[in-house]
Structure formats: C-alpha cells, structure tokens
PDB file of C-alpha atoms in Angstrom:
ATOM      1  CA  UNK A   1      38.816  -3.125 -58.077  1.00 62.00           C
ATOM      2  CA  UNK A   2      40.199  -6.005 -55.928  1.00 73.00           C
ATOM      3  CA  UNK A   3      40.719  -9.318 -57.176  1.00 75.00           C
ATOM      4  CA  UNK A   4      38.913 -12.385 -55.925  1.00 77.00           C
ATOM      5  CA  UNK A   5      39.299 -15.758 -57.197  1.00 79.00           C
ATOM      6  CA  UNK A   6      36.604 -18.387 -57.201  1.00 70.00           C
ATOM      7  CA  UNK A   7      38.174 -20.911 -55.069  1.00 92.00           C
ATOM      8  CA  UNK A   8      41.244 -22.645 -53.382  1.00 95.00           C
ATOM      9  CA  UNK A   9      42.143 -24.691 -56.520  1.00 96.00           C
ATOM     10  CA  UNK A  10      42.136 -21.481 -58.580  1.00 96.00           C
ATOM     11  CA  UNK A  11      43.891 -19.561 -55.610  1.00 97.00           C
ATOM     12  CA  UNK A  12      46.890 -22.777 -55.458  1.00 97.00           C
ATOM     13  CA  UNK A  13      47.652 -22.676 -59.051  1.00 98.00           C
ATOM     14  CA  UNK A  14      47.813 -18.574 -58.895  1.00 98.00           C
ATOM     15  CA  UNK A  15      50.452 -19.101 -56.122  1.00 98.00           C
ATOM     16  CA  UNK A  16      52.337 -21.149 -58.587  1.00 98.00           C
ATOM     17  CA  UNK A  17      52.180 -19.019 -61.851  1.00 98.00           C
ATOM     18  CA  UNK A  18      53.663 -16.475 -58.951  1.00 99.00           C
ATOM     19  CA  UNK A  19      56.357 -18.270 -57.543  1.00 99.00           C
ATOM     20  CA  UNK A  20      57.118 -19.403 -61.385  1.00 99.00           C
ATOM     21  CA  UNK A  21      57.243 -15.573 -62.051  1.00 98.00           C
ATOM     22  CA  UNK A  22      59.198 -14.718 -59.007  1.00 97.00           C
ATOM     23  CA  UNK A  23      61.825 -17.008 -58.893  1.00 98.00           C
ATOM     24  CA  UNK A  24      62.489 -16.195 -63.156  1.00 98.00           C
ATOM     25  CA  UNK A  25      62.995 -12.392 -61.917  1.00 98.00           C
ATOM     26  CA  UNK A  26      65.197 -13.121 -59.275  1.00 98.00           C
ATOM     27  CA  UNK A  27      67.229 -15.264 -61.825  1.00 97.00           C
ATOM     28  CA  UNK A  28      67.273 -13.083 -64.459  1.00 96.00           C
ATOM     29  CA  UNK A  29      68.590 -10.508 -62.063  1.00 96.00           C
ATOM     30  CA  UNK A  30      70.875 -12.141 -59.814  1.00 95.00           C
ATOM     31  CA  UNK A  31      69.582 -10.588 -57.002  1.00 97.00           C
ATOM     32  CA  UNK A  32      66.997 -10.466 -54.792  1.00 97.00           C
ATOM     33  CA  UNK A  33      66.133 -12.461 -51.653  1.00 97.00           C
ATOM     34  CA  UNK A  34      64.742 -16.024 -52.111  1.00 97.00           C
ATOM     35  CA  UNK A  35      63.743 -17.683 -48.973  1.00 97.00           C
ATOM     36  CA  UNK A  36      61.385 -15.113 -47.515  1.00 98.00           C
ATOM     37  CA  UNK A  37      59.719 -14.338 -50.650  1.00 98.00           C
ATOM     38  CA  UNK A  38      58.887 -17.373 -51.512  1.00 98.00           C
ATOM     39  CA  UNK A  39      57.847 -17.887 -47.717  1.00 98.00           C
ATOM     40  CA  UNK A  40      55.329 -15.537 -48.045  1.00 99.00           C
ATOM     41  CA  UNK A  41      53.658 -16.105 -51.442  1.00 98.00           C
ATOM     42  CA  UNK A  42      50.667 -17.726 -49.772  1.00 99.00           C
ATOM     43  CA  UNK A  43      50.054 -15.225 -47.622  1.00 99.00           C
ATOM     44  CA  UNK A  44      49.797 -12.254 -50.081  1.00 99.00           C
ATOM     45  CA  UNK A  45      48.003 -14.772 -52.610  1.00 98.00           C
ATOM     46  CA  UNK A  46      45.349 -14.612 -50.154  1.00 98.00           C
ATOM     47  CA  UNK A  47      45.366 -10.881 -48.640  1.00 98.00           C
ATOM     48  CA  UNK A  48      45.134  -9.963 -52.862  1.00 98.00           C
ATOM     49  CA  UNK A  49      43.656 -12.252 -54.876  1.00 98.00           C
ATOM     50  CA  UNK A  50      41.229 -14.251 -51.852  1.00 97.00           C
ATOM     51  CA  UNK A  51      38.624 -11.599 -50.784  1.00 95.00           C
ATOM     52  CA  UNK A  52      40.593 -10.128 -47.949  1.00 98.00           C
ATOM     53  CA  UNK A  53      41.967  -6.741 -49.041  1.00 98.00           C
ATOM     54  CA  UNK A  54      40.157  -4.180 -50.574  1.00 98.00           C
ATOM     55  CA  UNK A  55      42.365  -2.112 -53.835  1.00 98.00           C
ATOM     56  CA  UNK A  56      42.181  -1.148 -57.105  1.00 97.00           C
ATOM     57  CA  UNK A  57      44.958  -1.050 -59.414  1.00 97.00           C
ATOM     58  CA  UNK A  58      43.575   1.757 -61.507  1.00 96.00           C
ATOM     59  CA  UNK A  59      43.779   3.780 -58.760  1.00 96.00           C
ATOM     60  CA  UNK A  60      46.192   2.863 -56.284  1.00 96.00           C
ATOM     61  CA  UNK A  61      45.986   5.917 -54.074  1.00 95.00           C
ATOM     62  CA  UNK A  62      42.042   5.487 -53.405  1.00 97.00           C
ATOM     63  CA  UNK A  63      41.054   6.772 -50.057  1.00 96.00           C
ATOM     64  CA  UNK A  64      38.719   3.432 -49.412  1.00 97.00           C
ATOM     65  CA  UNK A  65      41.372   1.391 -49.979  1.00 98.00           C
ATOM     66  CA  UNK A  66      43.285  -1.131 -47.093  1.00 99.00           C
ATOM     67  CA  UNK A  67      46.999  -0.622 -46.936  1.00 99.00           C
ATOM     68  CA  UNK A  68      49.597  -2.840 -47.202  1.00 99.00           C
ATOM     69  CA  UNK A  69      53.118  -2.844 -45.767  1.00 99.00           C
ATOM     70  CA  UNK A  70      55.654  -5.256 -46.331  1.00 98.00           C
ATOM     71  CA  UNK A  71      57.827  -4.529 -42.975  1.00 98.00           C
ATOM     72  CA  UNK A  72      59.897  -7.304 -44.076  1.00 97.00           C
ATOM     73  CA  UNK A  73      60.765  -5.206 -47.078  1.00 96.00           C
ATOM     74  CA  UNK A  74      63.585  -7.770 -48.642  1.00 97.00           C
ATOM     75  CA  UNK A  75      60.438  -9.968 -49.711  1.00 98.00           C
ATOM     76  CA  UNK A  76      59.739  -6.870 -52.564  1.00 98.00           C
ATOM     77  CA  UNK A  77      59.788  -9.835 -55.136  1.00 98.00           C
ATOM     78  CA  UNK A  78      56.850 -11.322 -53.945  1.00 98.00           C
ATOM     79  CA  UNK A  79      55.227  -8.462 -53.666  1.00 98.00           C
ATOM     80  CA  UNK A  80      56.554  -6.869 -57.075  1.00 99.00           C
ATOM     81  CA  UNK A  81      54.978  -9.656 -59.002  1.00 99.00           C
ATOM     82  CA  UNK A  82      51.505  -9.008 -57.660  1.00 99.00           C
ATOM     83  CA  UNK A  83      51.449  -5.613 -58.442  1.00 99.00           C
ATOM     84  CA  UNK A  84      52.359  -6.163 -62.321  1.00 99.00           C
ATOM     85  CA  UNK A  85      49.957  -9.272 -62.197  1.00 98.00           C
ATOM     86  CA  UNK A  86      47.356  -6.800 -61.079  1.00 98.00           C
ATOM     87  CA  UNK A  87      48.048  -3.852 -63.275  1.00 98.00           C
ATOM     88  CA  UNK A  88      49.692  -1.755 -60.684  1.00 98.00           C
ATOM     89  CA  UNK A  89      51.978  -1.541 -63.816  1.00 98.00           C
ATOM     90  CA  UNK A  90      53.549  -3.448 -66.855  1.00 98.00           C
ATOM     91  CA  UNK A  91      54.759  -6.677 -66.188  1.00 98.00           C
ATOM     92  CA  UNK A  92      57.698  -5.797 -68.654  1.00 97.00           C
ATOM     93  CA  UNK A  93      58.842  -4.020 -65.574  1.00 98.00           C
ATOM     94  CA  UNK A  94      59.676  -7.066 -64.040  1.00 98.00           C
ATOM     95  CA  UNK A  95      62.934  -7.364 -66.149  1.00 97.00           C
ATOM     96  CA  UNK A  96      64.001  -3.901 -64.198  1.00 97.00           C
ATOM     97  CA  UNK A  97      64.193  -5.573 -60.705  1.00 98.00           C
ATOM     98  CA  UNK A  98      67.022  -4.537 -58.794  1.00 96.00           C
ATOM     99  CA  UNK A  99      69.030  -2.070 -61.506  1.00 95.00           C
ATOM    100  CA  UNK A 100      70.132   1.180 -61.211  1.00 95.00           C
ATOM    101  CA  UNK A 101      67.414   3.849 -61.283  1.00 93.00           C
ATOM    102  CA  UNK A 102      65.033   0.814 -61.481  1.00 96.00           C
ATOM    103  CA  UNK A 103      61.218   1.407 -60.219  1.00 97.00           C
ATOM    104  CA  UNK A 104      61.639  -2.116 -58.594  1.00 98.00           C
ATOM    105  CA  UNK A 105      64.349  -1.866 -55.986  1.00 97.00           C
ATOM    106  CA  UNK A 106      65.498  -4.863 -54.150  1.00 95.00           C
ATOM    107  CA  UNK A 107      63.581  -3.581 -51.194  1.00 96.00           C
ATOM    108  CA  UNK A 108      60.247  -1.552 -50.885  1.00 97.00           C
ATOM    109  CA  UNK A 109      60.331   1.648 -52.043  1.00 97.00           C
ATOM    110  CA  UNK A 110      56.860   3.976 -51.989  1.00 97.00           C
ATOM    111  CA  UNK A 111      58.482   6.957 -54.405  1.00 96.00           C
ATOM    112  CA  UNK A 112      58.968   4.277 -56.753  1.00 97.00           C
ATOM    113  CA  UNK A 113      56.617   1.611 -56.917  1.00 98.00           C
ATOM    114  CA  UNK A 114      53.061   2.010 -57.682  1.00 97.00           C
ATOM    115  CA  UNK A 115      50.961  -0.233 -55.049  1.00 98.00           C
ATOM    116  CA  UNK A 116      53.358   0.237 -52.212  1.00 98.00           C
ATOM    117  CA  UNK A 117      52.635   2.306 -49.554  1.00 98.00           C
ATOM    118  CA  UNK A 118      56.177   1.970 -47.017  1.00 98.00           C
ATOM    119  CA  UNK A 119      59.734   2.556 -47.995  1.00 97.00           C
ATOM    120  CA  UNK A 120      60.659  -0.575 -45.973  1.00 97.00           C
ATOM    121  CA  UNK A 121      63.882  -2.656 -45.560  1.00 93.00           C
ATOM    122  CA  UNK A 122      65.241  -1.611 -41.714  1.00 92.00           C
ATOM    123  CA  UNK A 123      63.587  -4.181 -39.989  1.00 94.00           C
ATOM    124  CA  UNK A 124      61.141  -3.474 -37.565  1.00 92.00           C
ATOM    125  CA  UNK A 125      60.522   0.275 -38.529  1.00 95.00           C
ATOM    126  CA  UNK A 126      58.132  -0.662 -41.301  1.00 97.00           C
ATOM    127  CA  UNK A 127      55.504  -2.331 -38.554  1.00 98.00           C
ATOM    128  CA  UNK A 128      55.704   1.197 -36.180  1.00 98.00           C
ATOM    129  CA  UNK A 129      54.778   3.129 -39.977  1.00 98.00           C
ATOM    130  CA  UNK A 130      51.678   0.783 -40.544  1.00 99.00           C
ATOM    131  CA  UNK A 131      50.889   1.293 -37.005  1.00 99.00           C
ATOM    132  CA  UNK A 132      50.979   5.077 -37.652  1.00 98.00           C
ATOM    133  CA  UNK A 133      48.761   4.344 -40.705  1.00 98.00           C
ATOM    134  CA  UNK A 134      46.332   2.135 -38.467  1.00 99.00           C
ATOM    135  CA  UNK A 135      46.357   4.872 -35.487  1.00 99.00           C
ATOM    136  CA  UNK A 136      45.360   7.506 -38.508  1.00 98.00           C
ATOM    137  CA  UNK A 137      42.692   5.940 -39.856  1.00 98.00           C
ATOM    138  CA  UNK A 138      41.457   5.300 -35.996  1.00 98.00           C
ATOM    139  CA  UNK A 139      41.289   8.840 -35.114  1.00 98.00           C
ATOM    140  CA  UNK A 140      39.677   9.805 -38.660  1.00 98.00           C
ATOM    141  CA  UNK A 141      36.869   7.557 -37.924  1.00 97.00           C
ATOM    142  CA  UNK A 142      38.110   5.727 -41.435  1.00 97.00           C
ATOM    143  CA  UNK A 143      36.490   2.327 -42.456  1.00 96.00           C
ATOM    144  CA  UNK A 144      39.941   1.233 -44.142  1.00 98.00           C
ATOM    145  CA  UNK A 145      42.179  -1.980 -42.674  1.00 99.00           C
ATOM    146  CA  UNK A 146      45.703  -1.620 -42.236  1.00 99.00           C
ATOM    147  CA  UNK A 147      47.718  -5.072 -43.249  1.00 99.00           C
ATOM    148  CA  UNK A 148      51.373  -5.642 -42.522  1.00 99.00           C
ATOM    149  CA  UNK A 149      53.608  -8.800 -42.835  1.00 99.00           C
ATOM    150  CA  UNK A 150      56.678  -9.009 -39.892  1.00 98.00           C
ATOM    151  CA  UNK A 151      59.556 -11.459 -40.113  1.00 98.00           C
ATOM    152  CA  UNK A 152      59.849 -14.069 -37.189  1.00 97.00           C
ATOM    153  CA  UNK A 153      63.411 -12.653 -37.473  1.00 96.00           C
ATOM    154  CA  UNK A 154      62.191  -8.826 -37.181  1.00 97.00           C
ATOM    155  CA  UNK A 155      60.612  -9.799 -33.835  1.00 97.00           C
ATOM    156  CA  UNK A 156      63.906  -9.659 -32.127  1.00 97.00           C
ATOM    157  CA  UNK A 157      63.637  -5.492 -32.381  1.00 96.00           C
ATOM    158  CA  UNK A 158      62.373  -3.921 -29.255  1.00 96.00           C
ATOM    159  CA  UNK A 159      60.567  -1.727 -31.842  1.00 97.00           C
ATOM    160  CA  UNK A 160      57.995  -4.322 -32.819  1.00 98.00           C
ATOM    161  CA  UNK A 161      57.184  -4.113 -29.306  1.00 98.00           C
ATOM    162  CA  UNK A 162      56.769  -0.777 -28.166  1.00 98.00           C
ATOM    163  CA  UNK A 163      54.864  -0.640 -31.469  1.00 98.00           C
ATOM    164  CA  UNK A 164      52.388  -3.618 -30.535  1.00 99.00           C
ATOM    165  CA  UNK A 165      51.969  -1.663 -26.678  1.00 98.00           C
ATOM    166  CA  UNK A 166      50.618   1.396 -28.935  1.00 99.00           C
ATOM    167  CA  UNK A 167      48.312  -0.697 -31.001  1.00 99.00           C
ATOM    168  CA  UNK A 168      46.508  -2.427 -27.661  1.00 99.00           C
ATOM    169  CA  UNK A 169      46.685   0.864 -25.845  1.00 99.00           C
ATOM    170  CA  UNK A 170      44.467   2.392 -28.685  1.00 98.00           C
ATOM    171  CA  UNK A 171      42.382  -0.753 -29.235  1.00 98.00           C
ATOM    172  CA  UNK A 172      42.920  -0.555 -33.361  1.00 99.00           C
ATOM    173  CA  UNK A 173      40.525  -3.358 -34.440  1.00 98.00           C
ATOM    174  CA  UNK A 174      41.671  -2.482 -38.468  1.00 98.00           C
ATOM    175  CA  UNK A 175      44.938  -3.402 -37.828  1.00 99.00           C
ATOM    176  CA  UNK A 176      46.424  -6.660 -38.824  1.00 99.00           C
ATOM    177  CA  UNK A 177      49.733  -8.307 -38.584  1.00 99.00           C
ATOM    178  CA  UNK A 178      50.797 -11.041 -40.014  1.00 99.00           C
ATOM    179  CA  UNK A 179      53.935 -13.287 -38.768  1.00 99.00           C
ATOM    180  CA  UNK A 180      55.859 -15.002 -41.894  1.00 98.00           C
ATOM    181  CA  UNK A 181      57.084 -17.714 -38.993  1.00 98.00           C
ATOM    182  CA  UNK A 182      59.422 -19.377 -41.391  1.00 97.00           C
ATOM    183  CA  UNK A 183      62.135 -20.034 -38.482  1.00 97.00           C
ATOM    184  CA  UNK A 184      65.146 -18.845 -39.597  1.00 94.00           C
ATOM    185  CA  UNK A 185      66.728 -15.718 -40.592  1.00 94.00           C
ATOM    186  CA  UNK A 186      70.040 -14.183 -42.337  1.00 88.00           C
ATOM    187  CA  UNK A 187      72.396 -16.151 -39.990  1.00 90.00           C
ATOM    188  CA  UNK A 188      70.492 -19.197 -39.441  1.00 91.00           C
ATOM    189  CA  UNK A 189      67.853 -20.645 -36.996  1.00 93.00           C
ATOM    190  CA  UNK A 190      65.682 -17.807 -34.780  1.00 95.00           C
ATOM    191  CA  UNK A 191      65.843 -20.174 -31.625  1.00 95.00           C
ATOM    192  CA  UNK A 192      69.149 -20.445 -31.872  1.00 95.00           C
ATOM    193  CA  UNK A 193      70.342 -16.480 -32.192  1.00 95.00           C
ATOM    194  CA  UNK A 194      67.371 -14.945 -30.184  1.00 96.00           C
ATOM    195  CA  UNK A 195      64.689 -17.333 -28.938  1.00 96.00           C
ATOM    196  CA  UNK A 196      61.173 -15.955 -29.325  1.00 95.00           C
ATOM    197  CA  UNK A 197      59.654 -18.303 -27.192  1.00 95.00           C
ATOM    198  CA  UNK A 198      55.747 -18.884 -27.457  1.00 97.00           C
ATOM    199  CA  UNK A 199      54.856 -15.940 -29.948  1.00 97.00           C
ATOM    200  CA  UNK A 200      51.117 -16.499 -29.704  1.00 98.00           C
ATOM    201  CA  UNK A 201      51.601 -16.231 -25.722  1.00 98.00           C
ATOM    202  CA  UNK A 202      53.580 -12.875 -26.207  1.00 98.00           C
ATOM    203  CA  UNK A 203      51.340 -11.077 -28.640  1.00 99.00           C
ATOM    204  CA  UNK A 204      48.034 -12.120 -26.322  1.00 99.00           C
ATOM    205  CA  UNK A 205      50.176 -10.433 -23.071  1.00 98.00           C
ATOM    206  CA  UNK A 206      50.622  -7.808 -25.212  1.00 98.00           C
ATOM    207  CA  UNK A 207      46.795  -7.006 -25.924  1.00 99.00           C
ATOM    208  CA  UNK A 208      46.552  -8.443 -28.871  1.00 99.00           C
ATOM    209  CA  UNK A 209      44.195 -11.201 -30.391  1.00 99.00           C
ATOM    210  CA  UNK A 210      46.142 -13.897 -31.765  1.00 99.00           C
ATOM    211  CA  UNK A 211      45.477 -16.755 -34.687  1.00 99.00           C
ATOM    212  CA  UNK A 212      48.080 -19.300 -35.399  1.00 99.00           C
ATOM    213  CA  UNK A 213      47.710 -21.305 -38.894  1.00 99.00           C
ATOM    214  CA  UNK A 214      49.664 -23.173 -41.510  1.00 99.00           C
ATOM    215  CA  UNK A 215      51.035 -20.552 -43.589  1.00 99.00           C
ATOM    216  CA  UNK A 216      51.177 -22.452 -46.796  1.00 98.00           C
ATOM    217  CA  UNK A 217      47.299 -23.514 -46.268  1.00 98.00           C
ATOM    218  CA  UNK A 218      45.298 -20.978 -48.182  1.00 98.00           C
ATOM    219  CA  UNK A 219      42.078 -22.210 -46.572  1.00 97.00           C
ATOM    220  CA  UNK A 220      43.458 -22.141 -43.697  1.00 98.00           C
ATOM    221  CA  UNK A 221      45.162 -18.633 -43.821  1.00 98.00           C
ATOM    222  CA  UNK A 222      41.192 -17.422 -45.219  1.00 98.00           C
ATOM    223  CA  UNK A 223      39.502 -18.887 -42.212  1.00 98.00           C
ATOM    224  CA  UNK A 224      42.023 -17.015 -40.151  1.00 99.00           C
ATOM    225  CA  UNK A 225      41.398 -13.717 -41.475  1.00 98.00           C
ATOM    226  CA  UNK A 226      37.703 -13.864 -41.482  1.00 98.00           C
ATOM    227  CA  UNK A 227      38.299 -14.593 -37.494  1.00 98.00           C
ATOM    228  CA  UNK A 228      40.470 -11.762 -37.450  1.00 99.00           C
ATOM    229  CA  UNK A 229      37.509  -9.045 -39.204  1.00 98.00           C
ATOM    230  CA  UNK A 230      35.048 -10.475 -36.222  1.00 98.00           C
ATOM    231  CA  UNK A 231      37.121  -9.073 -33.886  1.00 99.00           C
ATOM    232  CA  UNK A 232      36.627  -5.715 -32.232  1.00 98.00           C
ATOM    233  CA  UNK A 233      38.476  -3.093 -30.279  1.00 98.00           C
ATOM    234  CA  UNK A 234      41.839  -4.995 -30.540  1.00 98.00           C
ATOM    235  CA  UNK A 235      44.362  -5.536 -32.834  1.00 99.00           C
ATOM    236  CA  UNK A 236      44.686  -8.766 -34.200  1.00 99.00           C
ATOM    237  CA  UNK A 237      47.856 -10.996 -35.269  1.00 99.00           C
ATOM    238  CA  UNK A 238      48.491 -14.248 -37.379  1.00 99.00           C
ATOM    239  CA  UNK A 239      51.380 -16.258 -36.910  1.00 99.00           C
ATOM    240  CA  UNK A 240      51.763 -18.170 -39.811  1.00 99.00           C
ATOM    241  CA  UNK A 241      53.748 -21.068 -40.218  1.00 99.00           C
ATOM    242  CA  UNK A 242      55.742 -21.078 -42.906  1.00 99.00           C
ATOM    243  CA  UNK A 243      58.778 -22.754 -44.945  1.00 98.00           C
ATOM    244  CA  UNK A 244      61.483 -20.769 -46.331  1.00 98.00           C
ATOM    245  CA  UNK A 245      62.181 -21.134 -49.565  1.00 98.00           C
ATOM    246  CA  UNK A 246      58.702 -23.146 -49.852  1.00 98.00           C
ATOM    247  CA  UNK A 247      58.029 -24.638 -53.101  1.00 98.00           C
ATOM    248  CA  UNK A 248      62.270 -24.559 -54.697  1.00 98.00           C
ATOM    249  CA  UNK A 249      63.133 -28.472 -52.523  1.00 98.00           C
ATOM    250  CA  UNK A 250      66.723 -27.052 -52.676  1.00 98.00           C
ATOM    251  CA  UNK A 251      66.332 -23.503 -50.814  1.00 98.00           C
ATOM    252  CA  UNK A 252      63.866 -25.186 -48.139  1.00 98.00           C
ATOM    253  CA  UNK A 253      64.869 -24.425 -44.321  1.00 96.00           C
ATOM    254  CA  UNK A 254      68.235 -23.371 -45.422  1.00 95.00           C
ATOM    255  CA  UNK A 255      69.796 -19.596 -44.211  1.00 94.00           C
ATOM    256  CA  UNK A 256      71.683 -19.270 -46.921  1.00 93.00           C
ATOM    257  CA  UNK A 257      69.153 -18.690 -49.320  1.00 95.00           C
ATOM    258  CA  UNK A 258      67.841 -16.014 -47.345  1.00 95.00           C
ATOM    259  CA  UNK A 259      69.966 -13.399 -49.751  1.00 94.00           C
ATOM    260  CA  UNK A 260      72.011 -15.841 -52.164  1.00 95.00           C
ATOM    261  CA  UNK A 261      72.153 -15.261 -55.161  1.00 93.00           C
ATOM    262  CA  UNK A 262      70.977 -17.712 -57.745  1.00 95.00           C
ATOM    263  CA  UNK A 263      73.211 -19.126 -60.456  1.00 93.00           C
ATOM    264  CA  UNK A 264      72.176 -19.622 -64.128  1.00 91.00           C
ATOM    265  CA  UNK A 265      71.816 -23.600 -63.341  1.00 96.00           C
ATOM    266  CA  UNK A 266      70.207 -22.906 -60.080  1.00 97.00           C
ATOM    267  CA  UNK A 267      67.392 -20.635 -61.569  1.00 97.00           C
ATOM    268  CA  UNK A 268      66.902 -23.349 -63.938  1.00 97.00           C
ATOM    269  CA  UNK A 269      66.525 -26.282 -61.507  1.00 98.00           C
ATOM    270  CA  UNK A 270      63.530 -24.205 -59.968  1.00 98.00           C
ATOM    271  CA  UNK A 271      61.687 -23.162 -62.835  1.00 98.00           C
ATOM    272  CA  UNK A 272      62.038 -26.622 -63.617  1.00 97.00           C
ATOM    273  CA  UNK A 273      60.850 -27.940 -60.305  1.00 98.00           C
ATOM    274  CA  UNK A 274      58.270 -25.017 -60.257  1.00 98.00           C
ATOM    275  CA  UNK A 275      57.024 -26.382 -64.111  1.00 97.00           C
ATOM    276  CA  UNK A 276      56.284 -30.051 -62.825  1.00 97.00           C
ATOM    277  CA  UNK A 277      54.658 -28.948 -59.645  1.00 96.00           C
ATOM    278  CA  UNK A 278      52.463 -26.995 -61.854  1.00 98.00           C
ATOM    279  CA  UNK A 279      51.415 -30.071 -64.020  1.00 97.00           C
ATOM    280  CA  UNK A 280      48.505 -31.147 -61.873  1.00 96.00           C
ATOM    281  CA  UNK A 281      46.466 -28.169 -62.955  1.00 97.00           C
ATOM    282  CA  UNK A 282      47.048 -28.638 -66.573  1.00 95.00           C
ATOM    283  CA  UNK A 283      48.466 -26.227 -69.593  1.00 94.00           C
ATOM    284  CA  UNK A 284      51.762 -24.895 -69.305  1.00 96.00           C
ATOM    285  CA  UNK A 285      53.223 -22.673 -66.904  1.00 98.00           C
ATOM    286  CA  UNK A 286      54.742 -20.741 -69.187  1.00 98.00           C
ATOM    287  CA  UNK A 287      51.630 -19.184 -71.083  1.00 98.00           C
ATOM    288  CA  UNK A 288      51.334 -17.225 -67.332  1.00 98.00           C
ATOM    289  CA  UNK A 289      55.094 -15.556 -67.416  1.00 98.00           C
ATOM    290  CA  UNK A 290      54.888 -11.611 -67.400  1.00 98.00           C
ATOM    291  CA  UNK A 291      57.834  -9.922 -68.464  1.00 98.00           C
ATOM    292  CA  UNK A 292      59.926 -12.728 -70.725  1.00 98.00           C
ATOM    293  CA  UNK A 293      59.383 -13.572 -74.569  1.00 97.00           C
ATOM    294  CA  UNK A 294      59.367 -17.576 -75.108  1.00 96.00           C
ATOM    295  CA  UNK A 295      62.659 -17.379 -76.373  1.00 96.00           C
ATOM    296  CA  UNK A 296      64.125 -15.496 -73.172  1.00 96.00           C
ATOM    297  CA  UNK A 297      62.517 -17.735 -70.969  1.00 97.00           C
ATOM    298  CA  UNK A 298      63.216 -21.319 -73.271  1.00 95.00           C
ATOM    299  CA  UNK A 299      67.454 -19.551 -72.773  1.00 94.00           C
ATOM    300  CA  UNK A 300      66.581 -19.294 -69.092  1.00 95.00           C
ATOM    301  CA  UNK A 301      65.405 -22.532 -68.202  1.00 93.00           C
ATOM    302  CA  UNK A 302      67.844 -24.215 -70.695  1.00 92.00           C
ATOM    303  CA  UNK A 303      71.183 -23.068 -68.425  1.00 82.00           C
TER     304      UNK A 303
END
C-alpha cells in the first residue's frame, strides 16, 4: 500500500537518503542524467512517500491505483530509486542501471521496469500518453488520478499543447501535471533558446488551473497538491520551481550536467557533500544505501 511519512522532517531526510542513493548509481554507472533528477527528487518524495499518490508495490498493476508518468523520461534515476526503496523490486537492481539488457534503462521503460507505467524519453510524447490515461479513466467513470512530471525544457513542443487543449476540452479534474521549472535544459538557459514567457499565464489561457510553488519546499509542494484535489472539472498544473542539480553545489544551474557524466572524483565530492548535508538528522547516511556492500561504497567515496 502507499507510503506516507509522518512529517516534513522525516519527508527531508528521505529526500536525502535518495539523492545519496541516486547520485552513487549514477556514479557507479557512468551514466545517467544528473541535473534533472536531482531537480525533481522533491517532487516525487512527495507524490510517493507524502500522502499524495495512491500504489502498492506488491501489486503494481492494481486497478485503484494513480498513475505516474515521468514525461521527462531522462530523470529514470530518480524515479528508479523509489521504486527499489518501495519494493517495486530489489534494490540490488540498482547496480544494473543503464547496462545492456538491464531492467533499469537510462530512460523509462514500462516492458522493463516494474512501477512504471510510460516508455518515455521523446520529449513531450510522454504528457499526450498520460493524457490518454487521464481521458480513459474519464470516460470509465474511474476514481484513479493521473500524475505526470514535464520539463520546463519539454514545453517548447507544440505537443504539450495540443495535449493541454484536449485535457480542458474534456474538463479531466484527475489529471495533474507537474512543471520541474528548473530553467535550463541540454544546451543551456530556456529563456535564452525558446522563451516560455509567464507559464502560469499560459496554462490558465489554456483551461487549466494553475499552482506555482518552490519546488524544493516539501510543505509547500503538499499544500499545493491538496489545492490541486479541491479542484473540479479542470485539469490542474504545478509549476514548480526548481534547481538543477539541487543538493550536488557543483552541478547547480549548470547545462552541462544535464547528461555529463560523472568522474570517479566527481561522484565522490557529492556523496561527500550529500554525507555532511545529511548530518543534521543524525546516524549515518550510509546505513540507508540500497544496492552497495560497505566496502563498495567506502571504494566509491574514497576516489
């Protein structure tokens, strides 16, 4: 059944035994896409492990359950170590991310993965499938919610849009975007290769309802999504604010790290930076690492 923690200081230091596990698998891999998974570790801390989203791990294909779909499907990572934190399956896994034949492919991948529900990665198509999901549900009279995380980025595509007409036209109060507004994308800032202007302005003259938050503030990002579930007979969007990068000081707000690959002494600066941030809540980090023995991860951090 879903997962809900007590409160915001148990939901903070789960978004740090995350982002701990997170950036080790993208290390260990030398792969994987940094700066927009750890943009939107908050955000899915919430949707799975705050009361939001309704799931259950031993049975991921439940009819009752609300779907999920990362449309931004290069953030898998985030995602990935979620699902193995929740029992979607083995945290061992984790080790697999990104080689050949692996369950965990660098982007989304429903034949694959247990606890995804999109083959995503083309940017933009992944929001028209959860619409189609959303638009289901609608006509079937189903009590399920339909959740899906966009890129600022991914709002360039004409396809979000004629997607977002759809989901006024057919007023589908269960579906729920959310915005990872972290500013830049593959080849730097958004405002810079295709303006987006006033986002909140846009998705209200498209039909929608629209909440704007810190995307890093887990109370805030709650508070939003209760709003959201009082709303009816539109769909409803959060634009969240977010840093890429957030939480490694060194991949902050910088478009490189939106694909680069870590090196061994980079992967060890953030766990390292990762580890102290972590201090405030006492224990070690480490006791929360799911797929690395002590002596793989001691090797790791020690490069």
């Amino acid at each position: 059944m879903s997962k809900a923690l007590q409160d915001f200081r148990q939901l903070r230091k789960k978004t740090e035994e995350l982002r701990y596990n997170l950036t080790a698998m993208m290390a260990c891999a030398g792969s994987g896409h940094p700066g927009g998974s750890l943009s939107v570790l908050e955000i899915l801390t919430t949707l799975y492990y705050g009361g939001v989203m309704r799931y259950d791990a031993e049975d991921p294909g439940a009819k009752w359950r609300d779907r999920f779909v990362m449309s931004k499907g290069h953030a898998s990572p985030a995602l990935y170590v979620i699902l193995a934190d929740l029992g979607y399956f083995p945290g061992e896994k984790l080790k697999e991310f990104d080689a050949d034949d692996s369950m965990l492919p660098k982007h989304c991948n429903r034949l694959k993965t247990p606890g995804i529900e999109a083959s995503t990665g083309a940017l933009g198509q992944g929001f028209s499938m959860a619409l189609g999901m959303a638009l289901a549900g609608h006509m079937d009279k189903k009590e399920h919610r339909v959740f899906c995380v966009l890129g600022d980025g991914e709002c360039q595509s004409g396809e979000v849009w004629e997607a977002a007409m759809a989901a006024a036209k057919y007023g589908l109060d269960q579906f729920k975007v959310v915005i990872d507004n972290n500013r830049l994308q593959i080849d730097g800032f958004t405002d810079d290769i295709m303006p987006l202007g006033d986002l909140k302005a846009k998705w209200e003259a498209f039909g929608w309802h629209a909440e704007v938050c810190g995307g890093h503030d887990l109370q805030a990002l709650r508070k939003s999504f209760d709003n959201m579930d009082r709303v009816k007979g539109r769909p409803q969007v959060l634009i969240a604010d977010t840093v890429k990068g957030k939480g490694v000081s060194f991949m902050e707000n910088e478009a490189d790290w939106h694909s680069r690959k870590m090196t061994k002494a980079e992967g060890a600066s953030a766990l390292r930076e990762i580890s102290r941030a972590y201090e405030e809540f006492g224990g070690s980090i480490d006791d929360f690492i799911l797929f690395l023995t002590p002596e793989e991860l001691k090797k790791l951090k020690d490069a």
